[in-house]
mmCIF file of C-alpha atoms in Angstrom:
data_model
loop_
_atom_site.group_PDB
_atom_site.id
_atom_site.type_symbol
_atom_site.label_atom_id
_atom_site.label_comp_id
_atom_site.label_asym_id
_atom_site.label_seq_id
_atom_site.Cartn_x
_atom_site.Cartn_y
_atom_site.Cartn_z
ATOM 1 C CA GLU M 1 7.050 0.505 -19.643
ATOM 2 C CA THR M 2 3.827 1.833 -17.563
ATOM 3 C CA GLY M 3 3.536 2.314 -13.858
ATOM 4 C CA VAL M 4 5.969 1.378 -11.438
ATOM 5 C CA THR M 5 8.667 -1.395 -12.266
ATOM 6 C CA GLN M 6 10.645 -3.089 -9.415
ATOM 7 C CA THR M 7 13.821 -5.088 -10.074
ATOM 8 C CA PRO M 8 14.796 -7.900 -9.178
ATOM 9 C CA ARG M 9 11.971 -9.722 -8.340
ATOM 10 C CA HIS M 10 13.083 -12.038 -6.063
ATOM 11 C CA LEU M 11 16.381 -11.851 -4.039
ATOM 12 C CA VAL M 12 18.311 -14.576 -1.663
ATOM 13 C CA MET M 13 21.267 -13.297 -0.215
ATOM 14 C CA GLY M 14 23.716 -14.151 2.592
ATOM 15 C CA MET M 15 23.889 -11.654 5.969
ATOM 16 C CA THR M 16 27.516 -10.661 4.944
ATOM 17 C CA ASN M 17 26.175 -9.765 1.058
ATOM 18 C CA LYS M 18 25.584 -6.192 -0.102
ATOM 19 C CA LYS M 19 22.881 -5.822 -2.829
ATOM 20 C CA SER M 20 20.679 -3.278 -4.081
ATOM 21 C CA LEU M 21 16.927 -2.947 -4.756
ATOM 22 C CA LYS M 22 16.038 -0.796 -8.061
ATOM 23 C CA CYS M 23 12.548 1.336 -8.451
ATOM 24 C CA GLU M 24 11.472 3.108 -11.347
ATOM 25 C CA GLN M 25 8.216 4.939 -11.881
ATOM 26 C CA HIS M 26 6.588 6.073 -15.508
ATOM 27 C CA LEU M 27 4.257 8.154 -14.179
ATOM 28 C CA GLY M 28 5.928 11.217 -13.849
ATOM 29 C CA HIS M 29 4.774 11.400 -10.117
ATOM 30 C CA ASN M 30 6.970 13.402 -7.637
ATOM 31 C CA ALA M 31 6.611 11.182 -4.619
ATOM 32 C CA MET M 32 8.229 7.542 -3.914
ATOM 33 C CA TYR M 33 7.826 5.097 -1.269
ATOM 34 C CA TRP M 34 9.430 1.807 -0.204
ATOM 35 C CA TYR M 35 7.433 -0.303 2.332
ATOM 36 C CA LYS M 36 8.235 -3.721 3.570
ATOM 37 C CA GLN M 37 5.139 -6.609 3.855
ATOM 38 C CA SER M 38 6.281 -9.346 5.955
ATOM 39 C CA ALA M 39 3.979 -12.241 6.835
ATOM 40 C CA LYS M 40 1.355 -11.840 9.402
ATOM 41 C CA LYS M 41 2.138 -7.888 9.498
ATOM 42 C CA PRO M 42 0.644 -5.346 8.523
ATOM 43 C CA LEU M 43 2.490 -3.143 5.644
ATOM 44 C CA GLU M 44 4.830 -0.867 6.845
ATOM 45 C CA LEU M 45 6.213 2.177 5.890
ATOM 46 C CA MET M 46 9.972 2.502 5.823
ATOM 47 C CA PHE M 47 10.824 5.898 3.464
ATOM 48 C CA VAL M 48 9.153 8.765 1.886
ATOM 49 C CA TYR M 49 10.727 11.349 -0.909
ATOM 50 C CA ASN M 50 9.128 13.883 -2.094
ATOM 51 C CA PHE M 51 10.653 16.001 -4.736
ATOM 52 C CA LYS M 52 13.912 14.061 -4.537
ATOM 53 C CA GLU M 53 14.361 14.507 -0.754
ATOM 54 C CA GLN M 54 13.765 12.265 2.120
ATOM 55 C CA THR M 55 10.714 13.409 4.152
ATOM 56 C CA GLU M 56 10.571 10.136 6.616
ATOM 57 C CA ASN M 57 12.506 7.753 8.011
ATOM 58 C CA ASN M 58 10.575 5.349 10.426
ATOM 59 C CA SER M 59 13.425 4.552 12.821
ATOM 60 C CA VAL M 60 14.665 1.534 9.616
ATOM 61 C CA PRO M 61 17.777 0.425 10.831
ATOM 62 C CA SER M 62 20.951 1.712 8.996
ATOM 63 C CA ARG M 63 21.438 -1.290 7.299
ATOM 64 C CA PHE M 64 18.809 -0.296 4.971
ATOM 65 C CA SER M 65 19.794 2.644 3.243
ATOM 66 C CA PRO M 66 17.542 4.361 0.372
ATOM 67 C CA GLU M 67 18.655 6.954 -2.697
ATOM 68 C CA CYS M 68 16.610 8.997 -4.929
ATOM 69 C CA PRO M 69 18.817 10.385 -7.594
ATOM 70 C CA ASN M 70 15.669 11.741 -9.583
ATOM 71 C CA SER M 71 12.147 11.805 -9.173
ATOM 72 C CA SER M 72 11.883 8.582 -11.389
ATOM 73 C CA HIS M 73 14.232 6.483 -9.520
ATOM 74 C CA LEU M 74 14.529 4.971 -5.795
ATOM 75 C CA PHE M 75 16.170 2.367 -4.349
ATOM 76 C CA LEU M 76 17.146 0.730 -1.519
ATOM 77 C CA HIS M 77 20.979 -0.581 -0.146
ATOM 78 C CA LEU M 78 20.865 -3.648 1.219
ATOM 79 C CA HIS M 79 24.006 -4.586 3.862
ATOM 80 C CA THR M 80 24.539 -7.345 6.227
ATOM 81 C CA LEU M 81 20.895 -7.674 6.645
ATOM 82 C CA GLN M 82 19.145 -10.263 9.080
ATOM 83 C CA PRO M 83 16.486 -12.762 8.119
ATOM 84 C CA GLU M 84 14.197 -11.487 9.663
ATOM 85 C CA ASP M 85 14.711 -8.843 7.470
ATOM 86 C CA SER M 86 13.287 -11.273 4.647
ATOM 87 C CA ALA M 87 9.799 -9.624 3.685
ATOM 88 C CA LEU M 88 8.381 -8.216 0.152
ATOM 89 C CA TYR M 89 9.757 -5.113 -0.416
ATOM 90 C CA LEU M 90 7.103 -2.681 -1.737
ATOM 91 C CA CYS M 91 8.282 0.241 -4.038
ATOM 92 C CA ALA M 92 5.121 3.309 -4.656
ATOM 93 C CA SER M 93 4.594 6.348 -6.329
ATOM 94 C CA SER M 94 2.181 9.233 -6.098
ATOM 95 C CA GLN M 95 2.110 12.666 -7.118
ATOM 96 C CA GLU M 96 2.430 14.752 -4.275
ATOM 97 C CA THR M 97 1.320 18.972 -3.978
ATOM 98 C CA SER M 98 4.244 21.062 -2.511
ATOM 99 C CA GLY M 99 3.696 21.662 1.497
ATOM 100 C CA GLY M 100 3.918 18.615 1.820
ATOM 101 C CA LEU M 101 -0.070 17.936 1.449
ATOM 102 C CA SER M 102 -1.017 14.025 0.641
ATOM 103 C CA THR M 103 -4.019 13.913 -1.725
ATOM 104 C CA ASP M 104 -3.328 11.515 -4.277
ATOM 105 C CA THR M 105 -3.261 7.794 -4.695
ATOM 106 C CA GLN M 106 -0.208 5.901 -4.020
ATOM 107 C CA TYR M 107 0.511 3.324 -6.938
ATOM 108 C CA PHE M 108 2.453 0.412 -6.021
ATOM 109 C CA GLY M 109 4.776 -1.795 -8.149
ATOM 110 C CA PRO M 110 5.434 -5.563 -7.932
ATOM 111 C CA GLY M 111 7.444 -5.857 -5.110
ATOM 112 C CA THR M 112 10.541 -7.245 -4.930
ATOM 113 C CA ARG M 113 10.840 -10.971 -2.431
ATOM 114 C CA LEU M 114 13.680 -10.886 -0.604
ATOM 115 C CA THR M 115 14.854 -13.731 1.206
ATOM 116 C CA VAL M 116 18.176 -13.546 3.838
ATOM 117 C CA LEU M 117 19.919 -16.902 4.514
ATOM 118 C CA ALA N 1 -2.707 9.540 15.405
ATOM 119 C CA GLN N 2 -4.615 7.451 12.315
ATOM 120 C CA LYS N 3 -5.513 3.921 12.703
ATOM 121 C CA VAL N 4 -7.537 1.415 10.558
ATOM 122 C CA THR N 5 -8.684 -1.749 11.499
ATOM 123 C CA GLN N 6 -10.165 -4.684 9.120
ATOM 124 C CA ALA N 7 -11.272 -6.618 11.449
ATOM 125 C CA GLN N 8 -11.763 -9.860 9.087
ATOM 126 C CA THR N 9 -8.787 -11.378 8.936
ATOM 127 C CA GLU N 10 -10.063 -14.431 6.397
ATOM 128 C CA ILE N 11 -13.384 -14.923 4.627
ATOM 129 C CA SER N 12 -14.096 -17.745 2.621
ATOM 130 C CA VAL N 13 -17.033 -17.731 -0.139
ATOM 131 C CA VAL N 14 -18.919 -19.174 -2.898
ATOM 132 C CA GLU N 15 -18.717 -18.137 -6.447
ATOM 133 C CA LYS N 16 -21.652 -15.805 -7.687
ATOM 134 C CA GLU N 17 -22.076 -15.011 -3.632
ATOM 135 C CA ASP N 18 -21.923 -11.473 -2.321
ATOM 136 C CA VAL N 19 -19.124 -10.573 0.537
ATOM 137 C CA THR N 20 -18.351 -7.237 2.349
ATOM 138 C CA LEU N 21 -15.729 -6.302 3.678
ATOM 139 C CA ASP N 22 -14.912 -4.268 6.717
ATOM 140 C CA CYS N 23 -12.897 -1.222 7.263
ATOM 141 C CA VAL N 24 -13.051 0.724 10.387
ATOM 142 C CA TYR N 25 -10.833 4.036 10.662
ATOM 143 C CA GLU N 26 -9.676 6.750 13.146
ATOM 144 C CA THR N 27 -8.172 9.970 12.745
ATOM 145 C CA ARG N 28 -8.104 13.516 14.143
ATOM 146 C CA ASP N 29 -8.136 15.130 10.739
ATOM 147 C CA THR N 30 -11.052 16.656 9.278
ATOM 148 C CA THR N 31 -9.679 15.727 5.595
ATOM 149 C CA TYR N 32 -8.524 12.625 4.697
ATOM 150 C CA TYR N 33 -8.819 10.047 2.151
ATOM 151 C CA LEU N 34 -9.545 6.532 2.274
ATOM 152 C CA PHE N 35 -8.636 3.800 -0.106
ATOM 153 C CA TRP N 36 -9.292 0.655 -1.128
ATOM 154 C CA TYR N 37 -5.931 -1.766 -2.621
ATOM 155 C CA LYS N 38 -6.215 -5.318 -3.904
ATOM 156 C CA GLN N 39 -3.152 -7.793 -3.503
ATOM 157 C CA PRO N 40 -3.473 -10.862 -5.605
ATOM 158 C CA PRO N 41 -0.678 -13.503 -5.257
ATOM 159 C CA SER N 42 1.365 -12.175 -7.833
ATOM 160 C CA GLY N 43 2.085 -9.571 -4.883
ATOM 161 C CA GLU N 44 1.670 -5.945 -6.440
ATOM 162 C CA LEU N 45 -1.226 -3.906 -4.563
ATOM 163 C CA VAL N 46 -3.671 -2.378 -7.153
ATOM 164 C CA PHE N 47 -5.490 0.323 -6.399
ATOM 165 C CA LEU N 48 -9.237 -0.073 -5.906
ATOM 166 C CA ILE N 49 -11.058 3.644 -4.729
ATOM 167 C CA ARG N 50 -9.612 6.438 -3.331
ATOM 168 C CA ARG N 51 -12.713 8.434 -0.842
ATOM 169 C CA ASN N 52 -12.056 11.874 0.338
ATOM 170 C CA SER N 53 -13.786 12.487 3.561
ATOM 171 C CA PHE N 54 -15.833 15.504 2.653
ATOM 172 C CA ASP N 55 -17.643 13.049 -0.252
ATOM 173 C CA GLU N 56 -19.929 10.525 1.660
ATOM 174 C CA GLN N 57 -21.317 9.709 -1.629
ATOM 175 C CA ASN N 58 -21.438 5.639 -2.176
ATOM 176 C CA GLU N 59 -19.771 4.962 -5.336
ATOM 177 C CA ILE N 60 -20.361 1.824 -7.640
ATOM 178 C CA SER N 61 -17.986 0.407 -9.948
ATOM 179 C CA GLY N 62 -19.136 -2.893 -11.695
ATOM 180 C CA ARG N 63 -19.585 -5.720 -9.428
ATOM 181 C CA TYR N 64 -17.407 -3.207 -6.858
ATOM 182 C CA SER N 65 -19.442 -0.914 -4.465
ATOM 183 C CA TRP N 66 -18.246 1.180 -1.396
ATOM 184 C CA ASN N 67 -20.020 2.035 1.435
ATOM 185 C CA PHE N 68 -18.643 5.586 3.165
ATOM 186 C CA GLN N 69 -20.201 6.509 6.809
ATOM 187 C CA LYS N 70 -18.385 8.754 8.439
ATOM 188 C CA SER N 71 -20.682 8.635 11.386
ATOM 189 C CA THR N 72 -19.570 5.158 11.911
ATOM 190 C CA SER N 73 -15.920 5.498 10.675
ATOM 191 C CA SER N 74 -16.088 3.075 8.320
ATOM 192 C CA PHE N 75 -15.589 2.562 4.517
ATOM 193 C CA ASN N 76 -16.895 -1.226 3.489
ATOM 194 C CA PHE N 77 -16.266 -3.027 0.132
ATOM 195 C CA THR N 78 -19.110 -5.175 -1.304
ATOM 196 C CA ILE N 79 -18.028 -7.585 -4.546
ATOM 197 C CA THR N 80 -21.426 -8.470 -6.048
ATOM 198 C CA ALA N 81 -21.416 -12.000 -7.227
ATOM 199 C CA SER N 82 -17.813 -12.657 -6.421
ATOM 200 C CA GLN N 83 -15.735 -14.750 -8.965
ATOM 201 C CA VAL N 84 -12.666 -16.995 -8.079
ATOM 202 C CA VAL N 85 -10.612 -13.790 -9.545
ATOM 203 C CA ASP N 86 -11.787 -12.272 -6.602
ATOM 204 C CA SER N 87 -9.224 -13.983 -4.685
ATOM 205 C CA ALA N 88 -6.766 -11.831 -3.193
ATOM 206 C CA VAL N 89 -5.909 -10.237 0.227
ATOM 207 C CA TYR N 90 -7.960 -6.618 0.445
ATOM 208 C CA PHE N 91 -6.502 -3.462 2.576
ATOM 209 C CA CYS N 92 -8.007 -0.829 3.814
ATOM 210 C CA ALA N 93 -5.844 2.392 4.065
ATOM 211 C CA LEU N 94 -6.436 6.166 5.636
ATOM 212 C CA SER N 95 -4.300 9.019 4.325
ATOM 213 C CA GLU N 96 -4.699 12.371 6.148
ATOM 214 C CA LYS N 97 -3.939 15.857 4.488
ATOM 215 C CA ASN N 98 -1.631 17.418 6.455
ATOM 216 C CA ASN N 99 0.138 14.078 6.713
ATOM 217 C CA ALA N 100 2.149 13.170 3.553
ATOM 218 C CA GLY N 101 2.983 10.090 2.387
ATOM 219 C CA LYS N 102 2.025 8.430 5.830
ATOM 220 C CA SER N 103 -0.712 6.313 4.957
ATOM 221 C CA THR N 104 -1.963 3.664 7.291
ATOM 222 C CA PHE N 105 -2.369 0.498 5.763
ATOM 223 C CA GLY N 106 -4.971 -2.333 7.792
ATOM 224 C CA ASP N 107 -4.134 -5.683 8.251
ATOM 225 C CA GLY N 108 -5.508 -7.070 5.317
ATOM 226 C CA THR N 109 -8.685 -9.567 4.706
ATOM 227 C CA THR N 110 -7.984 -12.325 2.700
ATOM 228 C CA LEU N 111 -10.682 -13.424 0.555
ATOM 229 C CA THR N 112 -10.964 -16.564 -1.052
ATOM 230 C CA VAL N 113 -13.730 -17.234 -3.652
ATOM 231 C CA LYS N 114 -14.532 -21.226 -4.069
ATOM 232 C CA PRO N 115 -15.546 -22.307 -7.466
#
């Protein structure tokens, strides 16, 4: 496998379900990201992990819980979501220098299309 | 604060026409990076180009070319002799050097190329 992979590609869940999205990068990068892309809205950065540590949380509701066990894997745990959370969730990775300097290109996975009923 | 504006929401052209997608950005940083991504119907964002703020040289890659002008804070993207496979949503993005991971994306321009 190459690049950034995401599973599942499609997910339908009820508001009381608990599910997890998985992202894996095969590029040797040290930073990973979760984005949300809703219809007719710009791409929204949700979480950033640099060197496995969360460095950014853009006021995301607690029903979204990220987990980064190592530099190659990133999870997004979902719990009691709302219908307005239905969107395309994109994972990305990049190679960042130490000290938090952003220099490199983010490479994206194919996304998980989430529908909350 | 950084901001990216793609004023063209949708563009429709006929195959073989040239088309330019506009991107205007705002940043207070002197060192920053600009990107263009393509998002086909499959959903994955495909990286097209990255440009550093200190390099204003324009770039051409096959039918794609980019015009970076710091004086007007613009980073426009031109597709020459468009093809149906170019139909996609195109995003311009900005990343500041000292703002690790916080890329700001424009709203995207939906390009439709008709046969």
